[in-house]
PDB file of C-alpha atoms and ligand atoms in Angstrom:
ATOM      1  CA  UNK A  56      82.610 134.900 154.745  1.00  0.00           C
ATOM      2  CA  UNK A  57      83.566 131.333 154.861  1.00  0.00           C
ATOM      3  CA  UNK A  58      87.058 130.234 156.227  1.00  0.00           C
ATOM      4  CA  UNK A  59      89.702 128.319 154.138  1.00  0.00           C
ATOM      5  CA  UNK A  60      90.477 128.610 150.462  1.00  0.00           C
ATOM      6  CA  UNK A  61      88.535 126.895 147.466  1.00  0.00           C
ATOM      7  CA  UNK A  62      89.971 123.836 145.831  1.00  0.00           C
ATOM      8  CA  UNK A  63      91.325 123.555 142.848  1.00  0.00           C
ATOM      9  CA  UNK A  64      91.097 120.599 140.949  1.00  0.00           C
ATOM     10  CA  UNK A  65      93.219 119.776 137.550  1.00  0.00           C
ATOM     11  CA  UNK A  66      92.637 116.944 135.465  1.00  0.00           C
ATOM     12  CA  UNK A  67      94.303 115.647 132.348  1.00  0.00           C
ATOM     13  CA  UNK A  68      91.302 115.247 129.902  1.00  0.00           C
ATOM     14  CA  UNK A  69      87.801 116.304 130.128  1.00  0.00           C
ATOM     15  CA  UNK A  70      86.580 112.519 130.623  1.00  0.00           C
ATOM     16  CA  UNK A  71      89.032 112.821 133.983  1.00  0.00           C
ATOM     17  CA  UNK A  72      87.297 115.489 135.073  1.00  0.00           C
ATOM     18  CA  UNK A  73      83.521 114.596 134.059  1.00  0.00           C
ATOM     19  CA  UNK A  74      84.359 111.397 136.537  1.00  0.00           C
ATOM     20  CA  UNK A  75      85.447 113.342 139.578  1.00  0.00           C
ATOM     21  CA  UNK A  76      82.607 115.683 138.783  1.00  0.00           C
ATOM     22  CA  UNK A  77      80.366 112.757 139.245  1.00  0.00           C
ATOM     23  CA  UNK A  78      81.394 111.895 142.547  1.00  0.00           C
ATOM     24  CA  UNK A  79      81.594 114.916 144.086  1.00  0.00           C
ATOM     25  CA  UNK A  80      77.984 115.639 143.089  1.00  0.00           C
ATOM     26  CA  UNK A  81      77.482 111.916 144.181  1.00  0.00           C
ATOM     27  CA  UNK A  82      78.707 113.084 147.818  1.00  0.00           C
ATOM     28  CA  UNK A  83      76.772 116.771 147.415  1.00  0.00           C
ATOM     29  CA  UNK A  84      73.762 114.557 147.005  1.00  0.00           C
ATOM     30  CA  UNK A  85      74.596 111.863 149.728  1.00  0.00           C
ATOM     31  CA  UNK A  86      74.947 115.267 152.168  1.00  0.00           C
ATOM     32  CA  UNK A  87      71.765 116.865 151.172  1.00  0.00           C
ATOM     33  CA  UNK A  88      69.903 113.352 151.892  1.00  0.00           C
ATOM     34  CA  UNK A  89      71.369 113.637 155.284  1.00  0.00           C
ATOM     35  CA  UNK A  90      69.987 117.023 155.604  1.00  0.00           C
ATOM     36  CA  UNK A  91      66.481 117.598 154.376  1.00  0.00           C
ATOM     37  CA  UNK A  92      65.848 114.114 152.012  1.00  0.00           C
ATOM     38  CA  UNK A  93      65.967 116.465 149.160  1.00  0.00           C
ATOM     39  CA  UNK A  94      68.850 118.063 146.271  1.00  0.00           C
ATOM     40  CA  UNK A  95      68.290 121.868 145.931  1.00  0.00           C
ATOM     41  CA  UNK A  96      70.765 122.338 143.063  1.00  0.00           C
ATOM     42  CA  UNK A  97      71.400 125.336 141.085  1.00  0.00           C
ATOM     43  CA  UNK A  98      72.743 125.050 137.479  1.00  0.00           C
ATOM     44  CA  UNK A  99      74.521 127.463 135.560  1.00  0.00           C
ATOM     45  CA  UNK A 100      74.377 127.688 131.618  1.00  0.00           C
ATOM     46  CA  UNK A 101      77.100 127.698 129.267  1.00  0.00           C
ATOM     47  CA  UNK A 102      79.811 124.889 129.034  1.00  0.00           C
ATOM     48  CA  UNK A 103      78.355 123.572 132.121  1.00  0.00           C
ATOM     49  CA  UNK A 104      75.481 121.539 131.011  1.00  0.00           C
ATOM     50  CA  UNK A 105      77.666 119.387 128.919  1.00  0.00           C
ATOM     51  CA  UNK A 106      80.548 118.591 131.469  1.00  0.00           C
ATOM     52  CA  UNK A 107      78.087 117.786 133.900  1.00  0.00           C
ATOM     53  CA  UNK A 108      76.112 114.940 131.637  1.00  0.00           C
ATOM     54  CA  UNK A 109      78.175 112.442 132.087  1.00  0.00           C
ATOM     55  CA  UNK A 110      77.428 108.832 130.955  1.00  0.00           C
ATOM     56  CA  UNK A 111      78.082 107.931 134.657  1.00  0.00           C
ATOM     57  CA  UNK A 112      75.996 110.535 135.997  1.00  0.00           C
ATOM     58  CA  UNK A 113      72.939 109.798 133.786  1.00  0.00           C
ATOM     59  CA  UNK A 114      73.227 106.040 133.632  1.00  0.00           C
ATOM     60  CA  UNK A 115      74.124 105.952 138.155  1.00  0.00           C
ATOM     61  CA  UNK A 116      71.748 104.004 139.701  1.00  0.00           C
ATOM     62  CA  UNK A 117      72.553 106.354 142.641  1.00  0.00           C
ATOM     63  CA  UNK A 118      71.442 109.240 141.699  1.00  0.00           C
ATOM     64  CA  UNK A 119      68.060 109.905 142.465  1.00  0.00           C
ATOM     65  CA  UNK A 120      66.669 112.166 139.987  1.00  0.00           C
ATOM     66  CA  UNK A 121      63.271 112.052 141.871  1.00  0.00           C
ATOM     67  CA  UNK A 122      64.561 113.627 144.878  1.00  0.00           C
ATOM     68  CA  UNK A 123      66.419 116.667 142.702  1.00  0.00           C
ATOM     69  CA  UNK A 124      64.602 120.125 142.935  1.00  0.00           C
ATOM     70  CA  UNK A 125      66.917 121.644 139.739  1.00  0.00           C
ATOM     71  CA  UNK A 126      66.960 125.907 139.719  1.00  0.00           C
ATOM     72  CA  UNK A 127      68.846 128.093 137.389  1.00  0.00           C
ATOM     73  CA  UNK A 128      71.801 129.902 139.026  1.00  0.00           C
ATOM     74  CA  UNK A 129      71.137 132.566 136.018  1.00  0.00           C
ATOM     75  CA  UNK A 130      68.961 132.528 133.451  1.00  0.00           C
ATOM     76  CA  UNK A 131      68.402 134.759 129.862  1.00  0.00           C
ATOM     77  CA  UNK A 132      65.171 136.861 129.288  1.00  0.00           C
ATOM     78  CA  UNK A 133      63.756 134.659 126.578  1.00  0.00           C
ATOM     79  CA  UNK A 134      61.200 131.900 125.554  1.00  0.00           C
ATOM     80  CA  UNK A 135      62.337 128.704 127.166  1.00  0.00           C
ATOM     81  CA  UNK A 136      62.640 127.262 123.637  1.00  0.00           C
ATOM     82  CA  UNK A 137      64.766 130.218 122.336  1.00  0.00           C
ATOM     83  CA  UNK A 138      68.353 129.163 121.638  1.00  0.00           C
ATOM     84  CA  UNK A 139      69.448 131.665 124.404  1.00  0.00           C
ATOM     85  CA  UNK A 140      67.873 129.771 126.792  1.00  0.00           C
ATOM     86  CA  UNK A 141      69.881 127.786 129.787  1.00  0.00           C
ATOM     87  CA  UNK A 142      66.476 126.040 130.582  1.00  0.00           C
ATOM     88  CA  UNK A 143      66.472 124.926 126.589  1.00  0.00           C
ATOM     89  CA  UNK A 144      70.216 124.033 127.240  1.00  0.00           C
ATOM     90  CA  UNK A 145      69.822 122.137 130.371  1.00  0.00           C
ATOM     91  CA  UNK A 146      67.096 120.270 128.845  1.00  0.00           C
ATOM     92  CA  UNK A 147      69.103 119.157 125.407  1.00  0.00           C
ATOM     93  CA  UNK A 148      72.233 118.324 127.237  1.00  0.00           C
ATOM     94  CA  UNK A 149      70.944 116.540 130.427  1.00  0.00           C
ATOM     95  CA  UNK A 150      67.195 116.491 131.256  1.00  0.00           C
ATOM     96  CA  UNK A 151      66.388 114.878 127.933  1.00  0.00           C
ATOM     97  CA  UNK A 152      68.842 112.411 128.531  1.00  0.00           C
ATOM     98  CA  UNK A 153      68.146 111.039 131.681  1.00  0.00           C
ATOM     99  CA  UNK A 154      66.433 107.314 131.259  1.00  0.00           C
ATOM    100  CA  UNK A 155      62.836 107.629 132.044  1.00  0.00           C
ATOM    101  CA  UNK A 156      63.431 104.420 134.772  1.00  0.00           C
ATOM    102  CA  UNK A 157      65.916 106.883 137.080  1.00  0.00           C
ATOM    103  CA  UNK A 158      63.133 109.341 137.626  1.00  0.00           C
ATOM    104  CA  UNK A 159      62.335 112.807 137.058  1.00  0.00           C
ATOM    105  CA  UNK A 160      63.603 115.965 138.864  1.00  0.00           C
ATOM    106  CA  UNK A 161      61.408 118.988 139.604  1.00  0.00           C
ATOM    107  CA  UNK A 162      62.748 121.466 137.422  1.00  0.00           C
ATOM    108  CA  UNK A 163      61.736 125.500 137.952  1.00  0.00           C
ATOM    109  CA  UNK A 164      62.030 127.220 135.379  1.00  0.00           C
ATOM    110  CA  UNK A 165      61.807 131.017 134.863  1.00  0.00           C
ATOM    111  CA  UNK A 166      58.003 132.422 134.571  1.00  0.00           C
ATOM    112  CA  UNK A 167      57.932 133.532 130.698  1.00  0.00           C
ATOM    113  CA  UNK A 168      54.975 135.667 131.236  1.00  0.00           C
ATOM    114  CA  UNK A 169      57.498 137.893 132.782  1.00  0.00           C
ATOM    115  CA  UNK A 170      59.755 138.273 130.173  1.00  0.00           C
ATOM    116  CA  UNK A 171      58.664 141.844 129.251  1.00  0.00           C
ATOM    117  CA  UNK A 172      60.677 143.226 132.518  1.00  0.00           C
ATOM    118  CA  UNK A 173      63.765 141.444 133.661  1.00  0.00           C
ATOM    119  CA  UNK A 174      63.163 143.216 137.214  1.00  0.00           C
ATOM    120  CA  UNK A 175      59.133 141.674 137.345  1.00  0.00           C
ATOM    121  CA  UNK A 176      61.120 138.253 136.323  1.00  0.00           C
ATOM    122  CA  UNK A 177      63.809 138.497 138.746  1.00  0.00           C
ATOM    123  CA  UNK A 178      61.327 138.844 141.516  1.00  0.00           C
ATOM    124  CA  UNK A 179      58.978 135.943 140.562  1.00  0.00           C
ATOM    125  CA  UNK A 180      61.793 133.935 140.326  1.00  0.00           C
ATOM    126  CA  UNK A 181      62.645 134.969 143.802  1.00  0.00           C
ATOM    127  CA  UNK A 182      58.908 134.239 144.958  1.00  0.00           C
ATOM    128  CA  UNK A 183      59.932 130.423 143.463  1.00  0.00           C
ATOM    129  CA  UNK A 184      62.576 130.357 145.694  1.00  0.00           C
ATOM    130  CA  UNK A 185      60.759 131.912 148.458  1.00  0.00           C
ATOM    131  CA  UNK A 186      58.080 129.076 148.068  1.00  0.00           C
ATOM    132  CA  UNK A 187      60.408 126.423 148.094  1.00  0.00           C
ATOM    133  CA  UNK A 188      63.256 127.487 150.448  1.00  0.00           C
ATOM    134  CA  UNK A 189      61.398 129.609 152.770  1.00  0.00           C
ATOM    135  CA  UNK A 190      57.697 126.955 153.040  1.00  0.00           C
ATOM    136  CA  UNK A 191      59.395 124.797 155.845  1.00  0.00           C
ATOM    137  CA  UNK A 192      61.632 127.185 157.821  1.00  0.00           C
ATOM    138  CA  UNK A 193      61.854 131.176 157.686  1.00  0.00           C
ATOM    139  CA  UNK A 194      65.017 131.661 156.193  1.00  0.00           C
ATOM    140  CA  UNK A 195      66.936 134.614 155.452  1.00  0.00           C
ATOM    141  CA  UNK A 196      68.857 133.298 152.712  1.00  0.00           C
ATOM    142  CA  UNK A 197      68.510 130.083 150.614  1.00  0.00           C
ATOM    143  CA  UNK A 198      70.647 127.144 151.173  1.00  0.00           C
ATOM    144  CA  UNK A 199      71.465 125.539 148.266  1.00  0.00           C
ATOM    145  CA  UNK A 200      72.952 121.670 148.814  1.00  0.00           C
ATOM    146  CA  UNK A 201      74.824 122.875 145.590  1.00  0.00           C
ATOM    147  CA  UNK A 202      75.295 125.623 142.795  1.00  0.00           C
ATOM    148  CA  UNK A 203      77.493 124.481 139.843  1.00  0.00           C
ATOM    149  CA  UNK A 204      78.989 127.500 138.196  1.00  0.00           C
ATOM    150  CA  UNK A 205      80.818 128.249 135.054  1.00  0.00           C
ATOM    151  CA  UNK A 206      82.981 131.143 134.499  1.00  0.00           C
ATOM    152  CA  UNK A 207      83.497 133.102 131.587  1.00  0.00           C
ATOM    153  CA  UNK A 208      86.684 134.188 130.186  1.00  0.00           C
ATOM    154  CA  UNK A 209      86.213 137.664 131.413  1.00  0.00           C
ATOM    155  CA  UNK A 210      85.490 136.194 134.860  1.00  0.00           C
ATOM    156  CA  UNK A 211      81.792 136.363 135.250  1.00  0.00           C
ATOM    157  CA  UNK A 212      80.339 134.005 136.683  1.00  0.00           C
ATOM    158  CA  UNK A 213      75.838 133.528 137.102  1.00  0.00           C
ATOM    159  CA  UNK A 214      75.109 136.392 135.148  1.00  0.00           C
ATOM    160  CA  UNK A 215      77.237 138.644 137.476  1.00  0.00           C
ATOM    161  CA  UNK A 216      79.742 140.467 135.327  1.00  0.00           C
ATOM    162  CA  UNK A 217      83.236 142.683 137.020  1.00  0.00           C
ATOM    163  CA  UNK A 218      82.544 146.096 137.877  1.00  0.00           C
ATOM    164  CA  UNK A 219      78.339 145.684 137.639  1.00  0.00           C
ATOM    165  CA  UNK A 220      76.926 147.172 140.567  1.00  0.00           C
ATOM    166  CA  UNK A 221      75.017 144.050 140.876  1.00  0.00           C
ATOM    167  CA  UNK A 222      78.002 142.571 142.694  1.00  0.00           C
ATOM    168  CA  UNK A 223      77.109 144.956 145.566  1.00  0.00           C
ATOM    169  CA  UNK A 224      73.361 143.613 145.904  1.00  0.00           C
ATOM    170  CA  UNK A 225      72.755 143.074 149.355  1.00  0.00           C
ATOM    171  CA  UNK A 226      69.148 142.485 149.853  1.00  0.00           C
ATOM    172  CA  UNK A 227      67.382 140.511 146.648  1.00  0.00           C
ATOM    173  CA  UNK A 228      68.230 136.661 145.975  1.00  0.00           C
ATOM    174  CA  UNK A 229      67.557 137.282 142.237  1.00  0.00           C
ATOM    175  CA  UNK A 230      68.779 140.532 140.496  1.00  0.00           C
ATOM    176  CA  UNK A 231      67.588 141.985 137.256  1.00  0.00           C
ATOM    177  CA  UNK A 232      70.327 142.663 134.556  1.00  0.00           C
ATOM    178  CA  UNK A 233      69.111 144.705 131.038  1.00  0.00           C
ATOM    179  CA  UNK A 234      73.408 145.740 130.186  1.00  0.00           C
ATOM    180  CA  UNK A 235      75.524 142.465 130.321  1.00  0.00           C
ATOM    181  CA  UNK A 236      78.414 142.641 128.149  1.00  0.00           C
ATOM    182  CA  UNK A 237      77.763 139.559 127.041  1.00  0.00           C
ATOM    183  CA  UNK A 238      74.445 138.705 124.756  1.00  0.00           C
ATOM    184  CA  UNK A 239      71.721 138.369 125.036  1.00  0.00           C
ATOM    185  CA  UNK A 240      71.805 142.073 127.506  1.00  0.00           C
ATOM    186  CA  UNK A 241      68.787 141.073 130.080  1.00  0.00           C
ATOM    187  CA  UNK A 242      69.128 138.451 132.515  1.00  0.00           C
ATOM    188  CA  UNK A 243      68.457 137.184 135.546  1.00  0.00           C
ATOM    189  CA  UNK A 244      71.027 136.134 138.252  1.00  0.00           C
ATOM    190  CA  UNK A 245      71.286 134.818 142.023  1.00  0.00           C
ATOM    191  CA  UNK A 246      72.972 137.626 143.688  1.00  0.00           C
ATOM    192  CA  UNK A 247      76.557 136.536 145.477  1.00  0.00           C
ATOM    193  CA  UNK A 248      75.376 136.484 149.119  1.00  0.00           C
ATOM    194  CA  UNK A 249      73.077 134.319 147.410  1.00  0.00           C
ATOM    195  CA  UNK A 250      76.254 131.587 146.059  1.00  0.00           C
ATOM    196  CA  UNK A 251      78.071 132.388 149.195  1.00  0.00           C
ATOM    197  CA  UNK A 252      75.240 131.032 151.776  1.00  0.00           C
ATOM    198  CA  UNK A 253      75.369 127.693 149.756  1.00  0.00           C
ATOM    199  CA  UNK A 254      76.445 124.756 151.292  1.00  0.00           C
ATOM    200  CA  UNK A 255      78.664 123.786 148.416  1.00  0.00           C
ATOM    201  CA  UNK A 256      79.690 125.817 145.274  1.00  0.00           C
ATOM    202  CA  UNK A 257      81.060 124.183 142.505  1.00  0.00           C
ATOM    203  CA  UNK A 258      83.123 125.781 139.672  1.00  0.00           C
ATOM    204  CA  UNK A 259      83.710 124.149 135.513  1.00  0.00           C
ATOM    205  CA  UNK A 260      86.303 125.403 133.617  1.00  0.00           C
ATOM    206  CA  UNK A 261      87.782 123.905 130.817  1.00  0.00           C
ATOM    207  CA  UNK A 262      89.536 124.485 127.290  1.00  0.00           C
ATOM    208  CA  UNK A 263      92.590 126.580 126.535  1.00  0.00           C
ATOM    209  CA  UNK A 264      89.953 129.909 126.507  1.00  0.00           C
ATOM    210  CA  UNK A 265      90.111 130.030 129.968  1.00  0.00           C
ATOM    211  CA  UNK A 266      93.919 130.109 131.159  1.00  0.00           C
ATOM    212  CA  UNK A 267      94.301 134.040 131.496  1.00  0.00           C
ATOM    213  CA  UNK A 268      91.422 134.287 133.927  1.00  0.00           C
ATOM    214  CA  UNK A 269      92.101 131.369 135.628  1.00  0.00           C
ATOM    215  CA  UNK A 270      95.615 132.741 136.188  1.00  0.00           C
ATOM    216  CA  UNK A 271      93.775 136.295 137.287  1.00  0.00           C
ATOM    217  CA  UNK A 272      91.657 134.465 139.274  1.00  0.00           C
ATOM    218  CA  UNK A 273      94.337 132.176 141.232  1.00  0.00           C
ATOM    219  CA  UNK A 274      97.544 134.080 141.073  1.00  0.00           C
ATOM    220  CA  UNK A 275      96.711 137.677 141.127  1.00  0.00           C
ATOM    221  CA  UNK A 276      95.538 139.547 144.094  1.00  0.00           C
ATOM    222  CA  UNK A 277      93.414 142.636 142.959  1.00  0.00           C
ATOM    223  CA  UNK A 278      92.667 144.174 146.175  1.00  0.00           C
ATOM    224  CA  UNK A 279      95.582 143.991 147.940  1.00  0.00           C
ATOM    225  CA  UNK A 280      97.255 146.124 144.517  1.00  0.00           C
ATOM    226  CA  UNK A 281      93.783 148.375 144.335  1.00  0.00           C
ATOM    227  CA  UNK A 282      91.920 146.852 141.639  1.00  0.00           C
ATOM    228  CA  UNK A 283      88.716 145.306 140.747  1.00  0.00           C
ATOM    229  CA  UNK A 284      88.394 141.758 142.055  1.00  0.00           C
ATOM    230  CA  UNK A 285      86.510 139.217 138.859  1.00  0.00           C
ATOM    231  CA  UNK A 286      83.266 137.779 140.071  1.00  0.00           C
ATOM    232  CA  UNK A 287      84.218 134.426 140.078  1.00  0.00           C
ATOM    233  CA  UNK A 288      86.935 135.465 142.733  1.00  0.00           C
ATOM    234  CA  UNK A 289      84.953 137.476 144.868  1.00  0.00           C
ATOM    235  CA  UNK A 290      82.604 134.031 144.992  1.00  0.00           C
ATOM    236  CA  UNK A 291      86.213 132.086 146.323  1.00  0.00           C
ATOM    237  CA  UNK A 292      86.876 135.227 148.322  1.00  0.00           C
ATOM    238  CA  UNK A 293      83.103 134.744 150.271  1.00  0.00           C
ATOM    239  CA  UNK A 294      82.929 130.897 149.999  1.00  0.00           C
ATOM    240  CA  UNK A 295      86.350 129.901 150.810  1.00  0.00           C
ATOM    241  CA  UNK A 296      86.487 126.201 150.925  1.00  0.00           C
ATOM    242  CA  UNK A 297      83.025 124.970 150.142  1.00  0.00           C
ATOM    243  CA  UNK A 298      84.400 126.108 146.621  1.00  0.00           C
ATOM    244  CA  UNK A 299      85.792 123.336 144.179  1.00  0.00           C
ATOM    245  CA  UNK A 300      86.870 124.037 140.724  1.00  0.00           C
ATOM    246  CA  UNK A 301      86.428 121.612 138.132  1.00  0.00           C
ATOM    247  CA  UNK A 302      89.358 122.166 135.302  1.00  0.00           C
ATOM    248  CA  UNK A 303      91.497 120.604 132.463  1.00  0.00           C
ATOM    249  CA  UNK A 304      95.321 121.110 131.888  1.00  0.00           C
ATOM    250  CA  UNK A 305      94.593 123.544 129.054  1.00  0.00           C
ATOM    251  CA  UNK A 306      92.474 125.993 131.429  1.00  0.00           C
ATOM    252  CA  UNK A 307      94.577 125.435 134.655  1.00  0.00           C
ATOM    253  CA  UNK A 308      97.696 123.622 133.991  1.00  0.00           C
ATOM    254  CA  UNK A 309      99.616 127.016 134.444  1.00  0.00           C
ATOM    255  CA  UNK A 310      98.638 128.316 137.057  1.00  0.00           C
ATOM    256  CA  UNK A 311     100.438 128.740 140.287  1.00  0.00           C
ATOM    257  CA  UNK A 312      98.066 128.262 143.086  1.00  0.00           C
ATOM    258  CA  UNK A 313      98.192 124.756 144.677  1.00  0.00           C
ATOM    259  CA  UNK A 314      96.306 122.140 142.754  1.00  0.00           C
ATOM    260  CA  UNK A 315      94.958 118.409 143.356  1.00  0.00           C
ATOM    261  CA  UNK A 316      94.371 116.144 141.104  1.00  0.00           C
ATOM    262  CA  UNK A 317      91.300 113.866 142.687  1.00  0.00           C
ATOM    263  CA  UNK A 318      89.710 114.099 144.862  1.00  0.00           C
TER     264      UNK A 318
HETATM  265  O1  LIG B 163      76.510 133.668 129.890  1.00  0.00           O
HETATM  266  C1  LIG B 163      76.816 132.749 130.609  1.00  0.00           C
HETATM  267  O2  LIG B 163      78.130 132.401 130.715  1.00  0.00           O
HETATM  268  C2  LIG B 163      78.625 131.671 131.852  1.00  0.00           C
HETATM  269  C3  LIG B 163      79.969 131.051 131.448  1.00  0.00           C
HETATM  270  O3  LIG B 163      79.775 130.237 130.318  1.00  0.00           O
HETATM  271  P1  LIG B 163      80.922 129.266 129.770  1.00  0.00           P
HETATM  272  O4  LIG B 163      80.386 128.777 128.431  1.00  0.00           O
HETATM  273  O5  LIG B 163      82.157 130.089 129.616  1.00  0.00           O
HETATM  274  O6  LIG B 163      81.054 128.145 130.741  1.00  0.00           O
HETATM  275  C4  LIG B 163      77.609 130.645 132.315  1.00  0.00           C
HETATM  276  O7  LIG B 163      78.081 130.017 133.492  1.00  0.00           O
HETATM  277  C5  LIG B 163      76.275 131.347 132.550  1.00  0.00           C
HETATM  278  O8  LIG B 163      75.324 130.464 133.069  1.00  0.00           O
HETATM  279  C6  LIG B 163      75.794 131.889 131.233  1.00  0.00           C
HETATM  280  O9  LIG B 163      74.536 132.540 131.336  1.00  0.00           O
END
């Protein structure tokens, strides 16, 4: 459990908030240098990809695309070239598009010969982790410099969706998922303790689609009245205030909790 509360950033227009998204990811980067000379980053799918490609981000000199180790936060149990596919989404919306001159990140993708058993997936995409995370230090957790999340309108958020008893894993990084209500059914996800270990955990959400849950997630207070807390509030629940959300008028103009708006 990490102290504070998450902040919650609303900007006028998506451009607004593509540009603050920059820099924070800018500073994420600047922080993981610091640290280890290296940005562990784990993307989400979704609306994501395409908020986070930027013009500034993929034409910055400062970025250092060479030094990025890019993981999935959740991924779909398909071909990488299947539409489905966050890897095939990541790669039309921003890996494509970075100039060849600013370098290349490592990318890991899921291992498709898996694909038969999301639970044989899950846990060579945990071995990738292992490999990575685990090669210089033994660590009981990964620490991610940052995870960029989405959430749905329902409130999921990775592929962890309310009530799954996923939300309870406690011992695997990467769970298995063959039921989301959402399609396509089998997935892969980082489990929470997984996002909450993190040193920074950044949240997108933008359009009109999203202003009921982002009112459920900022303004109601499920388990002090008895009921079932949405993913993407348990992750602001665990991570406090290495959690910033990302968000236009239309998804978070209304909603009560106190906002900023730059950072
Ligand atoms: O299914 C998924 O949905 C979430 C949310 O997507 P969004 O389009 O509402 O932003 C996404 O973060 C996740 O990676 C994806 O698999």
């Amino acid at each position: 459990m990490s102290a504070g509360h998450p902040k919650l950033y609303v900007f006028p227009t998506a451009a607004a908030l593509q540009s603050d998204l920059y820099t924070y990811v800018l500073q994420a980067q600047a922080d993981a240098f610091a640290r280890h000379n290296i940005f562990k980053v784990a993307v989400s799918g979704g609306s994501l990809p395409a908020y986070l490609a930027s013009h500034e981000l993929l034409n910055s000199r400062d970025i250092r695309w060479d030094k990025w180790e890019i993981f999935f936060a959740d991924e779909r149990a398909v071909p990488l070239d299947h539409p489905d596919s966050n890897y095939g989404l990541l790669k039309k919306k921003l890996l494509d598009k970075i100039p060849i001159e600013r370098g290349t990140p490592v990318v890991v993708p899921i291992d498709v010969d898996k694909l038969d058993d999301t639970q044989e997936l899950a846990d060579a995409y945990e071995q990738a982790l292992v490999k990575s995370f685990a090669a210089k230090d033994s660590v009981k957790l990964p620490m991610f410099d940052l995870i960029l999340l989405g959430c749905g309108n329902d409130g999921h958020t990775c592929s962890l969706f309310p009530g799954h008893p996923l939300l309870r894993e406690d011992v695997a990084w990467v769970g298995a998922i063959d039921d989301a209500p959402k399609s396509p059914p089998r997935r892969i996800t980082l489990s929470l303790m997984v996002l909450q270990h993190a040193l920074k955990v950044a949240f997108v959400a933008a359009g009109a689609s999203k202003h009921e849950v982002m009112k459920r997630i900022f303004d109601e207070h499920p388990d002090v009245q008895g009921g079932q807390v949405l993913p993407s509030a348990l992750v602001n629940q665990r991570a406090g205030d290495k959690v910033s959300w990302f968000c236009d008028e239309d998804a978070a103009g209304g909603v009560a909790f106190p906002k900023k708006s730059s950072l």
